[in-house]
Coordinates of C-alpha atoms in Angstrom, one line a residue:
M1 CA 0.0 0.0 0.0
K2 CA 1.5 3.3 -1.0
G3 CA 2.3 5.9 1.7
V4 CA 2.9 9.1 -0.3
K5 CA 2.0 12.4 1.4
K6 CA 1.8 15.8 -0.2
V7 CA 4.1 18.4 1.4
T8 CA 3.3 21.3 -0.8
D9 CA 2.8 21.9 -4.6
G10 CA 5.2 19.6 -6.4
I11 CA 6.9 18.2 -3.3
Y12 CA 5.9 14.8 -1.8
W13 CA 7.0 12.8 1.2
I14 CA 7.9 9.2 0.2
G15 CA 9.6 8.0 3.4
G16 CA 8.6 5.4 5.9
S17 CA 8.3 4.8 9.6
D18 CA 9.9 2.0 11.7
K19 CA 8.2 1.0 15.0
R20 CA 10.2 -2.2 15.3
L21 CA 13.7 -0.9 15.6
A22 CA 14.8 -1.1 19.2
R23 CA 17.8 1.2 19.1
F24 CA 18.8 4.1 16.8
E25 CA 22.4 3.7 15.7
N26 CA 22.3 0.6 17.9
I27 CA 22.8 2.9 20.9
F28 CA 19.7 5.0 21.7
P29 CA 16.5 3.3 22.7
I30 CA 13.6 4.4 20.5
P31 CA 10.4 2.9 22.0
E32 CA 8.6 5.7 20.0
G33 CA 10.0 4.4 16.7
V34 CA 11.6 6.6 14.0
S35 CA 10.7 8.0 10.6
Y36 CA 13.0 8.1 7.6
N37 CA 12.0 11.0 5.4
S38 CA 12.7 11.3 1.7
Y39 CA 11.2 14.0 -0.6
F40 CA 10.1 13.6 -4.3
I41 CA 10.0 16.6 -6.6
D42 CA 7.4 16.3 -9.3
D43 CA 8.4 19.0 -11.9
E44 CA 9.6 19.3 -15.5
K45 CA 12.5 17.3 -14.2
T46 CA 12.0 14.8 -11.4
A47 CA 14.2 14.6 -8.3
V48 CA 14.5 12.8 -5.0
F49 CA 16.1 14.2 -1.9
D50 CA 17.8 11.4 -0.1
T51 CA 16.8 7.7 0.1
A52 CA 16.0 5.9 3.3
D53 CA 17.1 3.1 5.7
I54 CA 17.1 -0.5 4.5
T55 CA 14.4 -1.4 7.0
V56 CA 11.8 0.6 5.1
S57 CA 13.1 -0.2 1.6
D58 CA 9.9 -1.9 0.3
Q59 CA 7.7 0.9 1.3
Y60 CA 10.1 3.5 0.1
L61 CA 10.6 2.0 -3.4
E62 CA 6.8 1.5 -3.7
N63 CA 6.3 5.2 -2.9
L64 CA 9.0 6.3 -5.4
K65 CA 7.6 4.2 -8.2
D66 CA 4.1 5.5 -7.5
C67 CA 5.2 9.1 -7.7
L68 CA 7.2 8.5 -10.9
D69 CA 4.2 6.7 -12.5
G70 CA 6.4 5.5 -15.4
K71 CA 8.5 8.7 -15.8
K72 CA 12.2 8.6 -15.5
L73 CA 14.1 9.9 -12.5
D74 CA 16.4 12.8 -13.4
Y75 CA 18.1 13.6 -10.1
L76 CA 18.9 11.9 -6.8
V77 CA 20.1 14.7 -4.5
V78 CA 22.2 13.4 -1.5
L79 CA 22.1 15.8 1.4
H80 CA 23.5 13.3 3.9
M81 CA 25.5 10.1 3.5
E82 CA 24.6 8.4 6.8
P83 CA 23.4 4.9 6.1
D84 CA 19.9 5.5 7.5
H85 CA 19.4 7.9 4.6
C86 CA 21.8 6.6 1.9
A87 CA 21.2 2.8 2.2
L88 CA 19.1 2.6 -1.0
I89 CA 21.3 4.8 -3.3
S90 CA 22.7 1.8 -5.2
T91 CA 19.3 0.2 -5.4
V92 CA 17.7 3.4 -6.9
V93 CA 20.6 3.8 -9.4
G94 CA 20.1 0.1 -10.4
L95 CA 16.4 0.9 -11.1
F96 CA 17.1 4.2 -12.9
P97 CA 20.6 3.9 -14.3
E98 CA 20.4 7.3 -16.1
V99 CA 19.8 9.2 -12.9
T100 CA 22.3 12.0 -12.0
L101 CA 23.4 12.0 -8.4
V102 CA 23.9 15.5 -6.9
G103 CA 26.2 16.1 -3.9
N104 CA 29.4 17.8 -2.9
A105 CA 33.0 16.5 -3.2
K106 CA 32.9 15.0 0.3
T107 CA 29.5 13.4 -0.5
F108 CA 31.0 11.4 -3.4
Q109 CA 34.1 10.5 -1.5
I110 CA 32.0 8.9 1.3
M111 CA 29.6 7.4 -1.2
E112 CA 32.3 5.4 -2.9
Q113 CA 33.4 4.2 0.6
F114 CA 29.9 2.6 1.1
F115 CA 29.3 1.8 -2.6
P116 CA 32.5 1.3 -4.7
E117 CA 30.2 1.1 -7.8
A118 CA 29.4 4.7 -7.3
A119 CA 32.6 5.6 -9.2
G120 CA 30.7 4.9 -12.3
F121 CA 27.5 6.8 -11.4
N122 CA 26.5 10.0 -13.2
K123 CA 27.4 12.8 -10.9
L124 CA 26.8 16.6 -10.5
E125 CA 29.1 18.1 -7.9
V126 CA 27.8 21.2 -6.1
K127 CA 29.1 23.6 -3.5
E128 CA 27.9 26.4 -1.3
G129 CA 25.7 28.8 -3.3
D130 CA 25.2 26.6 -6.3
T131 CA 21.6 26.0 -7.6
L132 CA 19.7 23.1 -9.2
S133 CA 16.5 23.9 -11.2
T134 CA 13.9 21.2 -11.9
G135 CA 11.6 23.7 -13.7
S136 CA 9.4 25.6 -11.3
H137 CA 11.6 24.7 -8.3
T138 CA 15.1 26.1 -7.9
F139 CA 17.1 24.7 -5.0
H140 CA 20.0 26.7 -3.5
F141 CA 22.6 24.6 -1.7
V142 CA 23.9 25.5 1.7
T143 CA 26.9 23.6 3.2
A144 CA 26.4 22.4 6.8
P145 CA 29.6 20.6 7.7
M146 CA 29.5 18.6 10.9
V147 CA 25.8 19.0 11.4
H148 CA 26.6 16.3 12.1
W149 CA 28.7 14.7 9.3
P150 CA 31.3 16.6 7.2
E151 CA 29.4 16.3 3.9
V152 CA 26.0 17.6 5.0
L153 CA 24.1 19.9 2.6
F154 CA 20.9 21.9 3.1
A155 CA 18.8 22.9 0.1
Y156 CA 16.4 25.9 0.0
D157 CA 13.6 25.9 -2.5
E158 CA 12.8 29.4 -3.9
S159 CA 9.3 28.4 -4.9
S160 CA 7.9 26.8 -1.7
K161 CA 10.4 28.6 0.6
A162 CA 11.1 25.1 2.1
L163 CA 14.4 24.3 3.7
L164 CA 15.4 20.7 3.2
C165 CA 17.6 20.4 6.3
A166 CA 19.1 16.9 6.5
D167 CA 19.4 15.7 10.1
A168 CA 18.8 19.2 11.6
F169 CA 15.4 19.8 13.1
G170 CA 14.8 16.1 13.3
T171 CA 13.4 14.0 16.1
F172 CA 13.0 10.4 17.2
G173 CA 9.4 9.1 16.8
A174 CA 7.5 7.4 14.1
L175 CA 4.8 9.4 12.2
D176 CA 1.4 8.1 13.2
G177 CA -0.4 9.0 10.0
G178 CA 0.2 12.8 10.2
L179 CA 3.1 14.4 8.3
F180 CA 3.2 17.9 9.8
A181 CA 4.2 19.0 13.3
D182 CA 0.9 20.7 13.7
D183 CA -0.9 17.4 13.1
Y184 CA 0.3 16.6 16.6
D185 CA 0.6 18.1 20.0
F186 CA 4.3 18.4 19.3
E187 CA 5.3 19.8 22.7
K188 CA 3.6 16.8 24.4
E189 CA 4.3 14.1 21.9
F190 CA 7.6 15.0 20.3
L191 CA 9.6 17.7 22.2
D192 CA 11.3 15.3 24.6
S193 CA 12.3 13.1 21.7
A194 CA 13.5 16.0 19.6
R195 CA 15.6 17.2 22.5
R196 CA 17.0 13.8 23.2
Y197 CA 17.7 13.4 19.5
Y198 CA 19.5 16.7 19.3
A199 CA 21.5 16.4 22.5
N200 CA 22.8 12.9 21.7
I201 CA 23.2 13.0 17.9
V202 CA 24.1 16.6 17.2
G203 CA 24.8 18.1 20.6
K204 CA 28.6 18.1 20.3
Y205 CA 28.4 20.3 17.3
G206 CA 26.8 23.4 18.7
M207 CA 29.2 25.8 17.0
Q208 CA 28.5 24.2 13.6
V209 CA 24.8 24.4 14.2
Q210 CA 25.2 28.1 15.1
A211 CA 27.0 28.7 11.8
V212 CA 24.1 27.2 9.9
L213 CA 21.5 29.1 11.9
K214 CA 23.3 32.3 10.9
K215 CA 23.1 31.3 7.3
A216 CA 19.4 30.5 7.6
Q217 CA 18.7 34.0 9.1
G218 CA 19.0 35.4 5.5
L219 CA 16.3 33.0 4.1
D220 CA 12.5 33.4 4.2
I221 CA 11.8 29.9 5.5
Q222 CA 8.2 28.8 5.4
M223 CA 8.8 25.1 5.9
L224 CA 11.4 22.8 7.5
L225 CA 11.8 19.4 5.8
P226 CA 14.0 17.2 8.1
L227 CA 15.1 13.7 7.5
H228 CA 13.5 12.4 10.7
G229 CA 10.2 13.4 12.3
P230 CA 7.4 15.7 11.2
V231 CA 7.6 18.5 8.6
W232 CA 7.2 22.1 10.0
R233 CA 4.9 24.6 8.3
K234 CA 3.7 26.5 11.3
D235 CA 5.4 28.0 14.4
I236 CA 8.8 27.5 12.8
A237 CA 10.3 30.3 14.9
W238 CA 9.4 28.4 18.1
F239 CA 11.3 25.3 17.0
I240 CA 14.3 27.3 15.7
D241 CA 14.4 29.0 19.1
K242 CA 14.8 25.6 20.7
Y243 CA 17.8 24.9 18.4
Q244 CA 19.2 28.3 19.3
K245 CA 19.1 27.4 23.0
W246 CA 20.3 23.8 22.5
S247 CA 23.2 24.7 20.2
T248 CA 24.5 27.4 22.6
Y249 CA 24.1 25.1 25.7
E250 CA 21.6 27.5 27.2
P251 CA 19.3 25.6 29.6
E252 CA 15.9 25.3 28.3
T253 CA 14.4 25.6 31.8
D254 CA 15.4 26.4 35.3
D255 CA 14.5 22.9 36.5
I256 CA 16.6 20.6 38.6
A257 CA 17.5 17.1 37.8
V258 CA 18.7 14.8 40.6
I259 CA 20.7 11.9 39.2
Y260 CA 21.8 9.3 41.6
G261 CA 23.6 5.9 41.7
S262 CA 22.8 3.5 44.5
L263 CA 24.0 0.0 45.3
Y264 CA 21.5 -1.1 47.9
G265 CA 19.1 1.8 48.0
H266 CA 20.6 4.1 50.7
T267 CA 21.8 6.7 48.2
A268 CA 18.5 6.4 46.4
S269 CA 16.6 7.2 49.6
A270 CA 18.9 10.2 50.2
A271 CA 18.2 11.4 46.6
M272 CA 14.5 11.3 47.3
A273 CA 15.0 13.3 50.5
V274 CA 17.0 15.9 48.6
A275 CA 14.3 16.1 46.0
S276 CA 11.6 16.5 48.6
S277 CA 13.6 19.3 50.3
L278 CA 14.1 21.1 47.0
M279 CA 10.4 20.8 46.1
G280 CA 9.6 22.6 49.4
K281 CA 12.0 25.5 48.5
T282 CA 11.5 26.2 44.8
K283 CA 8.8 26.5 42.2
D284 CA 11.1 24.9 39.6
R285 CA 10.3 21.3 38.7
V286 CA 12.5 18.6 40.3
K287 CA 13.0 15.3 38.5
V288 CA 14.9 12.3 40.0
Y289 CA 16.7 9.6 37.9
D290 CA 18.5 6.4 38.7
V291 CA 21.8 6.5 36.7
S292 CA 21.8 2.7 36.6
G293 CA 18.2 2.2 35.5
T294 CA 17.8 5.1 33.0
D295 CA 19.4 4.9 29.6
V296 CA 22.1 7.6 29.4
S297 CA 20.5 9.2 26.3
Y298 CA 17.5 10.2 28.4
L299 CA 19.8 11.7 31.1
I300 CA 21.7 13.7 28.4
G301 CA 18.3 15.0 27.2
E302 CA 17.6 16.2 30.7
V303 CA 21.0 17.8 30.9
W304 CA 20.1 19.9 27.9
R305 CA 16.7 20.8 29.5
C306 CA 17.7 21.6 33.1
K307 CA 19.8 24.3 34.5
K308 CA 20.8 22.6 37.7
L309 CA 22.2 19.0 38.0
V310 CA 22.5 17.2 41.3
L311 CA 24.9 14.2 41.1
M312 CA 24.7 11.7 44.0
C313 CA 26.6 8.5 44.2
P314 CA 28.6 6.1 46.4
T315 CA 32.3 5.6 46.3
Y316 CA 33.1 2.3 44.5
N317 CA 36.5 0.7 44.6
N318 CA 37.9 4.0 45.7
G319 CA 36.4 5.6 42.6
I320 CA 33.2 6.9 41.2
Y321 CA 30.3 4.5 40.9
P322 CA 30.8 3.2 37.3
P323 CA 27.4 4.2 35.8
M324 CA 27.8 7.7 37.2
E325 CA 31.4 7.9 35.8
S326 CA 30.1 6.8 32.4
F327 CA 27.4 9.5 32.5
I328 CA 29.9 12.2 33.3
S329 CA 32.1 10.9 30.5
D330 CA 29.2 11.2 28.1
M331 CA 28.6 14.8 29.2
A332 CA 32.3 15.6 28.6
A333 CA 32.2 14.0 25.1
L334 CA 29.2 16.1 24.2
G335 CA 30.8 19.4 25.4
V336 CA 28.2 20.2 28.1
Q337 CA 28.5 23.8 29.3
N338 CA 26.6 26.5 31.2
R339 CA 25.2 24.3 34.0
I340 CA 25.2 24.4 37.8
F341 CA 26.4 21.1 39.4
A342 CA 25.9 20.1 43.0
M343 CA 27.3 16.8 44.4
A344 CA 26.6 14.4 47.2
Q345 CA 28.6 11.3 48.1
N346 CA 28.0 8.1 50.1
G347 CA 30.8 6.1 51.7
T348 CA 30.8 3.6 54.6
W349 CA 34.5 4.2 55.3
A350 CA 36.1 6.4 52.7
P351 CA 33.7 8.7 50.7
A352 CA 35.6 10.2 47.8
T353 CA 33.3 10.8 44.9
V354 CA 32.7 14.6 45.5
K355 CA 36.4 15.2 45.0
L356 CA 36.6 12.8 42.0
M357 CA 33.5 14.1 40.3
T358 CA 34.7 17.7 40.8
E359 CA 38.0 16.9 39.1
K360 CA 36.1 15.6 36.1
L361 CA 33.6 18.5 36.0
Q362 CA 36.3 21.1 36.2
S363 CA 37.3 20.3 32.6
F364 CA 33.8 21.4 31.4
K365 CA 33.5 25.0 30.1
N366 CA 31.6 27.7 32.0
V367 CA 30.1 25.5 34.7
T368 CA 29.5 26.3 38.3
I369 CA 30.4 23.6 40.8
L370 CA 28.8 24.3 44.2
E371 CA 31.2 24.2 47.2
E372 CA 28.4 23.0 49.4
S373 CA 28.2 19.3 49.2
L374 CA 26.5 16.5 51.1
T375 CA 28.3 13.5 52.6
I376 CA 26.4 10.4 53.7
K377 CA 28.0 7.8 55.9
S378 CA 26.2 4.6 54.8
A379 CA 22.7 6.0 55.1
L380 CA 20.9 9.3 55.7
H381 CA 19.6 9.8 59.2
K382 CA 17.8 12.4 61.2
K383 CA 21.1 13.8 62.5
D384 CA 21.9 14.7 58.9
T385 CA 18.9 17.0 58.5
E386 CA 20.9 20.2 59.0
S387 CA 23.5 19.2 56.4
L388 CA 20.7 18.1 54.0
E389 CA 19.0 21.5 54.4
A390 CA 22.2 23.4 53.9
F391 CA 22.9 21.4 50.7
T392 CA 19.5 22.1 49.2
D393 CA 19.5 25.8 50.3
A394 CA 22.8 26.2 48.3
I395 CA 21.2 24.5 45.2
V396 CA 18.1 26.7 45.3
K397 CA 20.2 29.9 45.8
A398 CA 22.8 29.1 43.1

């Protein structure tokens, strides 16, 4: 059954959604599924922008053939060479051997690494500022290196004022029948997934995202056509503002995330006591997470959302509790900045994690590490109330 959806005059979505894939990039859990977007241009000359993942190949090829309806395919434009978007390039060329592939020099270099036969494909190399006309649609190419691969291109259509933006402005989450962001309650159904997608996939490349956003300021953008998630045709400025915040590491909210590690439940109990104390002192939301039981991609999403992060864990083999250490390493790898950190430690005989976590966090740019910390000796007791209150007072006042 065909699954083609009209985006606007002459542009059609021909992608597919996968609700069976357990992990994106075999790392990030996606219980909400994921969509793979591809766009067909029906004009004097036909064109397709990107292919799709192998998992949706049958649906994708059926959609493409339905749109062509016996016509030849003139162009296959490759904005991004990641396999979830390029997997079907060789298949499409096999079906339409006269097609011309459009990309930049880096695109074709990577293409031949995946598909050695691409050396013999018809190619049109483009660079920043070049255009491709299909008749009534003229596409202007914008380079977007390291958002989040080096070859990435955006394409801006003069006619529809649509920006085909590769992996930018994408989100985890399958499309449940609707194509457009305004078909959904996006803030309720997609925002957490969009933030988690950005933070984990693109988050390290904030400077490069900023460079592309500055280029986009000069364009009259009426639609955003990403390679994952819904298409934007309304409230575009709202979503671009999210990217502005995320790419500059500006906290999205003033909320507090309490993230704990616990062997036997004592640090977990202390974390709940800290959260309860905080809730009584601030109007900001407080969320509590078990670093062992929560996939790190969700924790990273919360790091991008929250201004204040409270890290609580026991000393383990004279070091940091391993899941907490891995979480801190992930934050470091993604270049986390502009956050306030508070720390608590638990140790039956030699608590050391506040010192060890502080040493790691000091390598982060522009972060505040509170001097006030909390030390628990095995378990939190009534005698620790004064220390607990001083700790939460410092967090609220920071």
